[in-house]
Short mmCIF file of C-alpha atoms in Angstrom, two decimals:
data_model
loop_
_atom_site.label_atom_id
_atom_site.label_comp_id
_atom_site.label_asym_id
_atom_site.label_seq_id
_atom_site.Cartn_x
_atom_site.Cartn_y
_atom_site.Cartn_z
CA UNK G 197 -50.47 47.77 -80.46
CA UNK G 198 -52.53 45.41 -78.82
CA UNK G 199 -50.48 42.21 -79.42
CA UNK G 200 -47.58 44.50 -78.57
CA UNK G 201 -49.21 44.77 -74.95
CA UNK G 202 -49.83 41.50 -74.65
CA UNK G 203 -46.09 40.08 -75.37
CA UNK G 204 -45.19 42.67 -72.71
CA UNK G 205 -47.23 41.69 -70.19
CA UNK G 206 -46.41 37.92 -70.84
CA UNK G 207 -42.77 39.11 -70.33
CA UNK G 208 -43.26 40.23 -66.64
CA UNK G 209 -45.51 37.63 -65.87
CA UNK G 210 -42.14 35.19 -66.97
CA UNK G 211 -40.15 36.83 -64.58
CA UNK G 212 -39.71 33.79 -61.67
CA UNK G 213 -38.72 34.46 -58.07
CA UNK G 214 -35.96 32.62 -56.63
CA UNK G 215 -35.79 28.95 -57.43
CA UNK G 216 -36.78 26.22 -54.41
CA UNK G 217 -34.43 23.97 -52.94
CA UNK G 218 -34.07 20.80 -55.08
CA UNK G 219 -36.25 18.32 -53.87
CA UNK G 220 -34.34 15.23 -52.09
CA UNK G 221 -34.63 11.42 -52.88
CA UNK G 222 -37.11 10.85 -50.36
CA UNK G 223 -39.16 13.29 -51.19
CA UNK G 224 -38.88 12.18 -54.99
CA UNK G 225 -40.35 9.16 -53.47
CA UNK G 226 -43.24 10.28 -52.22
CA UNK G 227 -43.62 11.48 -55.90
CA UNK G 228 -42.89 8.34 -57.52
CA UNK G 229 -46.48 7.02 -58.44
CA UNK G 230 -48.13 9.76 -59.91
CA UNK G 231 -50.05 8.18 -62.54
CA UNK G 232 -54.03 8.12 -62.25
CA UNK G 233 -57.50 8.44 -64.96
CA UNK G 234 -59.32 11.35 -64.46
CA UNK G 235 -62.81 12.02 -65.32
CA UNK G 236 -64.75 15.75 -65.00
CA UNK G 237 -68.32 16.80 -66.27
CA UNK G 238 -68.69 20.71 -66.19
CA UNK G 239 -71.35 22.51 -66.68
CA UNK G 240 -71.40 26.39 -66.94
CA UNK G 241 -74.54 28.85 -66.94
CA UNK G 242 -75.37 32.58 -67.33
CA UNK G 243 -78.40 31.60 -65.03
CA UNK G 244 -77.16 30.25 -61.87
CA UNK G 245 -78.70 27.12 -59.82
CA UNK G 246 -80.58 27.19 -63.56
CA UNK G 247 -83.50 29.66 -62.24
CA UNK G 248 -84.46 27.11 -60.05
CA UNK G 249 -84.69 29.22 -57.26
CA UNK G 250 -85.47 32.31 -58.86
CA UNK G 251 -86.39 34.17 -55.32
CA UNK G 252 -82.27 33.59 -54.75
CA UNK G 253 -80.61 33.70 -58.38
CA UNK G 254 -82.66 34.90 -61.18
CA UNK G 255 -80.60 36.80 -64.98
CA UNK G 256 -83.91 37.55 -66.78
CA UNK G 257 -81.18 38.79 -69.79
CA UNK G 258 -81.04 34.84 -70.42
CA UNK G 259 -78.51 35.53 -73.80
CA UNK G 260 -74.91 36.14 -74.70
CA UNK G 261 -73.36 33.19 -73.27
CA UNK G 262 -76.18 31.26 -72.33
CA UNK G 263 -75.04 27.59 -71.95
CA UNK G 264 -72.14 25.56 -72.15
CA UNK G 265 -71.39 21.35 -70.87
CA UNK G 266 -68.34 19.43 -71.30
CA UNK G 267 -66.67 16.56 -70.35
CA UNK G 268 -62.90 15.24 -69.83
CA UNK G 269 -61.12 12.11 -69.46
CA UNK G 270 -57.47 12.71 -68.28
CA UNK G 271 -54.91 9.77 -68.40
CA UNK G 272 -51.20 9.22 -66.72
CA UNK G 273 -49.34 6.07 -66.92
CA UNK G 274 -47.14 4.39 -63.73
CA UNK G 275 -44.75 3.46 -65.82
CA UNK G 276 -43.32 4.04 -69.74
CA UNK G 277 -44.90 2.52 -72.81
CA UNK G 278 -45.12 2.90 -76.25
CA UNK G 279 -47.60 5.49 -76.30
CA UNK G 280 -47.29 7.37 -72.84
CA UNK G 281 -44.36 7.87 -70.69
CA UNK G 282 -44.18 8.54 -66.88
CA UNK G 283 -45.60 11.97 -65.61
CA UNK G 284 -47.16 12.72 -69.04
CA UNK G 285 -50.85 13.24 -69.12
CA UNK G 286 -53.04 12.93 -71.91
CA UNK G 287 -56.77 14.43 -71.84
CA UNK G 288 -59.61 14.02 -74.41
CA UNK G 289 -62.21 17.24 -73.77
CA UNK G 290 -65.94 17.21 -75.87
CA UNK G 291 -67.14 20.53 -75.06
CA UNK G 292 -70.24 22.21 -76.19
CA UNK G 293 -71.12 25.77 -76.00
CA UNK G 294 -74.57 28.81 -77.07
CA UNK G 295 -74.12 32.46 -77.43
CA UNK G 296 -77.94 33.71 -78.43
CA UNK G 297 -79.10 37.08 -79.02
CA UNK G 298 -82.77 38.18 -78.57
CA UNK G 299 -84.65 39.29 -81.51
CA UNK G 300 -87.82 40.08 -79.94
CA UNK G 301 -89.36 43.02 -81.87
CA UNK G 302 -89.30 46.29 -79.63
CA UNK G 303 -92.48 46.71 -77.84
CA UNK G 304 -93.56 43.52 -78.26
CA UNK G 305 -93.75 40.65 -75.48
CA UNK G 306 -93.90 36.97 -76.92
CA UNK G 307 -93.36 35.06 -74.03
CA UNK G 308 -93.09 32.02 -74.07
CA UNK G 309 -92.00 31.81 -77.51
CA UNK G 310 -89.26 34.43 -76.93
CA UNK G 311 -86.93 34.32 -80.90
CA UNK G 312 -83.56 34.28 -80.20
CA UNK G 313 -80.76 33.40 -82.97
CA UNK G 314 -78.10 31.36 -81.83
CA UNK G 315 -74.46 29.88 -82.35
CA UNK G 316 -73.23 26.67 -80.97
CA UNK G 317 -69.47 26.09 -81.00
CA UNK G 318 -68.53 22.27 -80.14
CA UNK G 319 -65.57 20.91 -79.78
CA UNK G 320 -63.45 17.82 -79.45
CA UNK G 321 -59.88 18.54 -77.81
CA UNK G 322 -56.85 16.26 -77.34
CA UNK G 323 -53.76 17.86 -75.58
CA UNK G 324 -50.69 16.12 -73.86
CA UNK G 325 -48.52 18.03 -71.25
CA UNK G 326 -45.71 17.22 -68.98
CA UNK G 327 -47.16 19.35 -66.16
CA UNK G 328 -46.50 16.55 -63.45
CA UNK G 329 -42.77 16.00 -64.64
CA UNK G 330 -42.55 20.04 -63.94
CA UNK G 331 -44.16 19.86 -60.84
CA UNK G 332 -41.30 17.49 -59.25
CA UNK G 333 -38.56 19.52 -60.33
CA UNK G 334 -38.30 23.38 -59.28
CA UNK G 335 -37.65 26.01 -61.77
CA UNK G 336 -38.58 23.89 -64.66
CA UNK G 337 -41.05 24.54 -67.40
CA UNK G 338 -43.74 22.42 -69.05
CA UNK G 339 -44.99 21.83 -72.28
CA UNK G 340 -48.47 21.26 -73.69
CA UNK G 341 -49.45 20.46 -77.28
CA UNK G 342 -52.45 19.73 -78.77
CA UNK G 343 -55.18 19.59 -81.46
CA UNK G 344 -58.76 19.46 -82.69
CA UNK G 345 -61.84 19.60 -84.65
CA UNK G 346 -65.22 21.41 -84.10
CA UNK G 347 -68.58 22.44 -85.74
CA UNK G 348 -69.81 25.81 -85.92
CA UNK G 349 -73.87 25.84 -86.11
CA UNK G 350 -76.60 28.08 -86.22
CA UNK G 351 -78.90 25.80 -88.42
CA UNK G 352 -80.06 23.03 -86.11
CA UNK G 353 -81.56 22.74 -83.11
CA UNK G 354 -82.65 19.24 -82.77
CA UNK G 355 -79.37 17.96 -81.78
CA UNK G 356 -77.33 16.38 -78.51
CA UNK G 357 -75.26 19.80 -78.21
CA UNK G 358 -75.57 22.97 -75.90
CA UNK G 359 -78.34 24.40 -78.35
CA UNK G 360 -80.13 20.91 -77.92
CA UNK G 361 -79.71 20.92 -74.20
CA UNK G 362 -81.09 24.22 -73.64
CA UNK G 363 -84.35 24.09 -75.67
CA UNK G 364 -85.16 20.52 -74.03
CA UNK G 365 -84.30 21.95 -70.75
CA UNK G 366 -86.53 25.19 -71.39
CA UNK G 367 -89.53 22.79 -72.71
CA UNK G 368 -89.38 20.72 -69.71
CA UNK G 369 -88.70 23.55 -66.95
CA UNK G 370 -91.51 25.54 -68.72
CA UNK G 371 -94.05 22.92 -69.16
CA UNK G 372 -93.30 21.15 -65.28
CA UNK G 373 -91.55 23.39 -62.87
CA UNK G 374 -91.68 27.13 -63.43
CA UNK G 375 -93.96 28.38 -66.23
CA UNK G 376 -94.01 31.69 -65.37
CA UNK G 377 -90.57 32.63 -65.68
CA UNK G 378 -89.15 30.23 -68.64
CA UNK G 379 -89.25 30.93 -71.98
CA UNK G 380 -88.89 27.92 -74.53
CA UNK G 381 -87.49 30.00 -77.64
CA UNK G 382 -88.46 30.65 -81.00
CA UNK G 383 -84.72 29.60 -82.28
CA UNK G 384 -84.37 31.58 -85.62
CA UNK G 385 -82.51 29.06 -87.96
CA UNK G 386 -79.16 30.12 -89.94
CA UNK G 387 -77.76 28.40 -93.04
CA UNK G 388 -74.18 27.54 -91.22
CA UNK G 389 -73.29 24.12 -90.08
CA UNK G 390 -69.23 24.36 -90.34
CA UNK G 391 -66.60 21.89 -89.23
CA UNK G 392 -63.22 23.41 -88.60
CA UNK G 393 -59.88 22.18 -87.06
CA UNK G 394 -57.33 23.38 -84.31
CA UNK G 395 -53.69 23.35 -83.36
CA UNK G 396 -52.55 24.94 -79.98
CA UNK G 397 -48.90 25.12 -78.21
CA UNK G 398 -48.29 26.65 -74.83
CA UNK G 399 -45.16 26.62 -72.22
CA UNK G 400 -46.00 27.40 -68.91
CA UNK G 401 -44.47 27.30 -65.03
CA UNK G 402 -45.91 25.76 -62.28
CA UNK G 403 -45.18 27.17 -58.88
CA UNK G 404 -45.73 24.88 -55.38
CA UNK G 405 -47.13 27.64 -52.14
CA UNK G 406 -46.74 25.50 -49.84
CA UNK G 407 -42.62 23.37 -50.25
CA UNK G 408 -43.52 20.83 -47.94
CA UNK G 409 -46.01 18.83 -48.86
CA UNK G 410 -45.04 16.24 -51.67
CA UNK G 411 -47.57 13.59 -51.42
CA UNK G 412 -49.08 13.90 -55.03
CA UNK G 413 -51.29 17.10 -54.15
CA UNK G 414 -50.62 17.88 -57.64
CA UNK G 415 -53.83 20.33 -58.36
CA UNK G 416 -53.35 21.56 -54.78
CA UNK G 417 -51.79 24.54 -53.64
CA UNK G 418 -50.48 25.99 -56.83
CA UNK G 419 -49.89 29.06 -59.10
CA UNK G 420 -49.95 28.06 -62.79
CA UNK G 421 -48.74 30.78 -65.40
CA UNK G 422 -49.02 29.23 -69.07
CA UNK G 423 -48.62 30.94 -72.17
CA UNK G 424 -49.41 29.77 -75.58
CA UNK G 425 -51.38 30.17 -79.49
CA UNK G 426 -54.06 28.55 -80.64
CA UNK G 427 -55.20 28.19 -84.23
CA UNK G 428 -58.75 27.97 -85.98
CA UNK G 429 -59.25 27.48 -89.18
CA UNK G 430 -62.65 29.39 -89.41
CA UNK G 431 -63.78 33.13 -88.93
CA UNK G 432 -60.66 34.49 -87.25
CA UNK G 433 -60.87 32.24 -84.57
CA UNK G 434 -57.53 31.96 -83.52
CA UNK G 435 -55.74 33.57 -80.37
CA UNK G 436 -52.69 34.61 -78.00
CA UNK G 437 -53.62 33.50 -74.70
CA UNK G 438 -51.99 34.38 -71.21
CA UNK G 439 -53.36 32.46 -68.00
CA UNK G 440 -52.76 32.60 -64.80
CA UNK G 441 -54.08 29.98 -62.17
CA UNK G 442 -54.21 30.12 -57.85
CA UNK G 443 -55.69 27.54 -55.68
CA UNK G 444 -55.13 27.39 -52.12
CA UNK G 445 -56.49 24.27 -49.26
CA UNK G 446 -57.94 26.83 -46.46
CA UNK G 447 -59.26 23.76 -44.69
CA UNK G 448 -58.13 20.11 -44.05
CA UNK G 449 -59.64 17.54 -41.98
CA UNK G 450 -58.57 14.45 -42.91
CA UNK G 451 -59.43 13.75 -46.49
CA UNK G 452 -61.58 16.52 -46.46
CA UNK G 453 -60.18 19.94 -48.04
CA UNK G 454 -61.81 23.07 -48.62
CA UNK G 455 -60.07 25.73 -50.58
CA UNK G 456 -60.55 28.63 -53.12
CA UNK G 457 -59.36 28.96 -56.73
CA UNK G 458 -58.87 32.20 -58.68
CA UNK G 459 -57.86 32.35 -62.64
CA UNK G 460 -57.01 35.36 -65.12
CA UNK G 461 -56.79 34.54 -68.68
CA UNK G 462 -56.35 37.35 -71.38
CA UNK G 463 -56.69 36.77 -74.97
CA UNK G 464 -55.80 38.49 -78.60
CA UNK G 465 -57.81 37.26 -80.92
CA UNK G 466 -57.72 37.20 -84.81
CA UNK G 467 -60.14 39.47 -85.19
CA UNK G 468 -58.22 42.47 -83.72
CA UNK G 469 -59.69 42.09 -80.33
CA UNK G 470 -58.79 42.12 -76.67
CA UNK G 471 -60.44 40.48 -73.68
CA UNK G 472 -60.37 37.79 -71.37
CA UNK G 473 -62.55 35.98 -68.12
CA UNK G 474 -61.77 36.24 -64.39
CA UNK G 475 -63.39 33.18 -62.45
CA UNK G 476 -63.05 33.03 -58.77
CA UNK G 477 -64.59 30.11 -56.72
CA UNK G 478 -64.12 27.45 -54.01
CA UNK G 479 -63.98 23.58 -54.10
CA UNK G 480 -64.37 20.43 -51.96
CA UNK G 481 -62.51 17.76 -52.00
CA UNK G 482 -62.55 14.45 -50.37
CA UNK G 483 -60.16 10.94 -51.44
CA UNK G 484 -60.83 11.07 -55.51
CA UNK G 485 -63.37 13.11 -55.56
CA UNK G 486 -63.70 16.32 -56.34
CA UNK G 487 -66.51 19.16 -56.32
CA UNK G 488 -65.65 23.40 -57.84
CA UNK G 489 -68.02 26.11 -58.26
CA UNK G 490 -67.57 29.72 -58.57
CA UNK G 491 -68.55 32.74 -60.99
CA UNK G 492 -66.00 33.84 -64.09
CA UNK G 493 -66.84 37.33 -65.29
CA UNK G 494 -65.76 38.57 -69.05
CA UNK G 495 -63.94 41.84 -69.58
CA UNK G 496 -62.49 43.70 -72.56
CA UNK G 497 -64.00 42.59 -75.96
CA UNK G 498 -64.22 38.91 -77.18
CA UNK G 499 -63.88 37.16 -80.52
CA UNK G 500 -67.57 38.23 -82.22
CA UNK G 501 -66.71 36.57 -85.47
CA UNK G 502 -65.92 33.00 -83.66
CA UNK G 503 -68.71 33.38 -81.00
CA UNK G 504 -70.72 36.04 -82.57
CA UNK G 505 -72.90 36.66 -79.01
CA UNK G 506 -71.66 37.60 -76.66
CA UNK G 507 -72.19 39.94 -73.33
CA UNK G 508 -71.21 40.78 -70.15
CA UNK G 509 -73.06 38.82 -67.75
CA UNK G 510 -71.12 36.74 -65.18
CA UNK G 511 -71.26 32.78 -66.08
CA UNK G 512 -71.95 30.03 -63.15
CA UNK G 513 -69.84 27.00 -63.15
CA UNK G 514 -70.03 23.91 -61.62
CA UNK G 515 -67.52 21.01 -62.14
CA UNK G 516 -67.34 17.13 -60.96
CA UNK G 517 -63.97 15.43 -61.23
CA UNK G 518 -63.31 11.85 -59.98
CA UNK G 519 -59.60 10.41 -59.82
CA UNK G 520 -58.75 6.75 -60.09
#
């Protein structure tokens, strides 16, 4: 019944409006070198500003989704070769990602050494798209594709990913900047260190709000509705996503924009399951560079046997892109 939903509500969301006017060879112009590297580091925490002004932000419930930091590299070509073709972009993603649980006896207080158990999902991503070719024709559809391989841990702590991060940030914040209020962790070891693989297909529409402006704004002023699967090879971790994407300039001066972006995505997961995130947030951006932050808050249920911890506390995220 739940998939059943789902495929209905991707089925109105499919529904276009009436198609723009066919862009003319000037304007096709303006479009003609599109190509440009990419490079973003996000990170994303249930604890915003990371406690560090507690007086403004402070989640004492510092578990579910604790802790997550990634970082992209996003390639388009001016001009066909063997590997790439025009308007074809091709992004490599490392991602790393906690969801802890606290299993502090009841009635008990063991601060600082607060035991939590843990599981760390990290990936490595590579997808290619034809978003841009989309974007310069109306009414036309993209395709993305990709694939890649993760580790699923809950027995070790001592390395570079998001479980790593967090208990060498805890250590330092509790030992130099604000003992009173951070807890370094007991982490409770597991006996799972898994490596799994993924596959993922989506089609998706890209609609322009504002029909004049074609001078390679092309993550400007746009609705994005995408549909696709995505398989995991471990613990039911594969899904049927939906996701739709807004962001609007409210402010230009120059090469300075201001603007807002708002995204929905709902999933089905393997595991019977139903939920998705809302994120809504603003950006800055000025020549190549490019600064987004805003809150995305969970509904519905997740995937517990892929993440195991989850809850409903809203997640902070802050992203830094630079285009070459």
């Amino acid at each position: 019944m739940k998939f059943t939903k789902l495929a209905l509500a991707f089925s109105l969301c499919a529904i276009s409006t009436q198609a723009f006017a066919e862009m003319t060879d000037i304007e096709k112009e303006l479009y003609a070198d599109r190509s440009h590297v990419k490079t973003k580091i996000q990170m994303d925490n249930d604890n915003p500003f990371l406690n560090l002004m507690p007086s403004l932000f402070y989640v004492d419930d510092d578990h579910g989704y604790t802790h997550g930091l990634g970082a992209e590299v996003e390639i388009s070509p001016s001009a066909d070769n063997a590997i790439i073709k025009e308007n074809e972009t091709w992004k490599i993603a490392l991602s790393s990602k906690i969801y802890t649980k606290d299993v502090t006896p009841e009635g008990q207080d063991l601060f600082p050494n607060d035991p939590q158990v843990f599981n760390e999902v990290t990936k490595l991503d590579i997808t290619w798209d034809d978003i841009l070719d989309a974007q310069m024709y109306d009414n036309k559809s993209y395709i993305l594709v990709g694939a890649g391989i993760g580790k699923f841990n809950n027995s070790d702590d001592g390395g570079w990913g998001a479980i790593g991060q967090q208990r060498r940030w805890h250590v330092y914040k509790h030992n130099n900047l604000t003992p009173e209020t951070t807890s370094m962790y007991d982490n409770q070891l597991g006996d799972t260190n898994d490596v799994f693989v993924t596959a993922k297909a989506a089609i998706g529409k890209v609609v322009k709000l504002d029909t004049n402006q074609y001078d390679c704004k092309c993550e400007l002023d746009r609705i994005t509705l995408e549909t696709g699967v995505e398989l995991v090879s471990i613990r039911k971790g594969s899904r049927v996503y939906f996701l739709l994407e807004a962001n609007k300039v409210l402010i230009e001066r120059g090469s300075h924009r201001f603007g807002m972006e708002l995204s929905l995505e709902g999933n089905a997961h393997g595991d019977g399951n139903f939920g998705g995130d809302a994120y809504g947030g603003v950006f800055y951006e000025y020549k190549g560079f490019r600064i987004k932050t805003g809150f995305s808050q969970g509904y519905g249920e997740d995937n517990e046997e892929f993440f195991e911890y989850t809850d409903d506390n809203p997640i902070w995220m802050l992203s830094i892109e630079h285009r070459f």
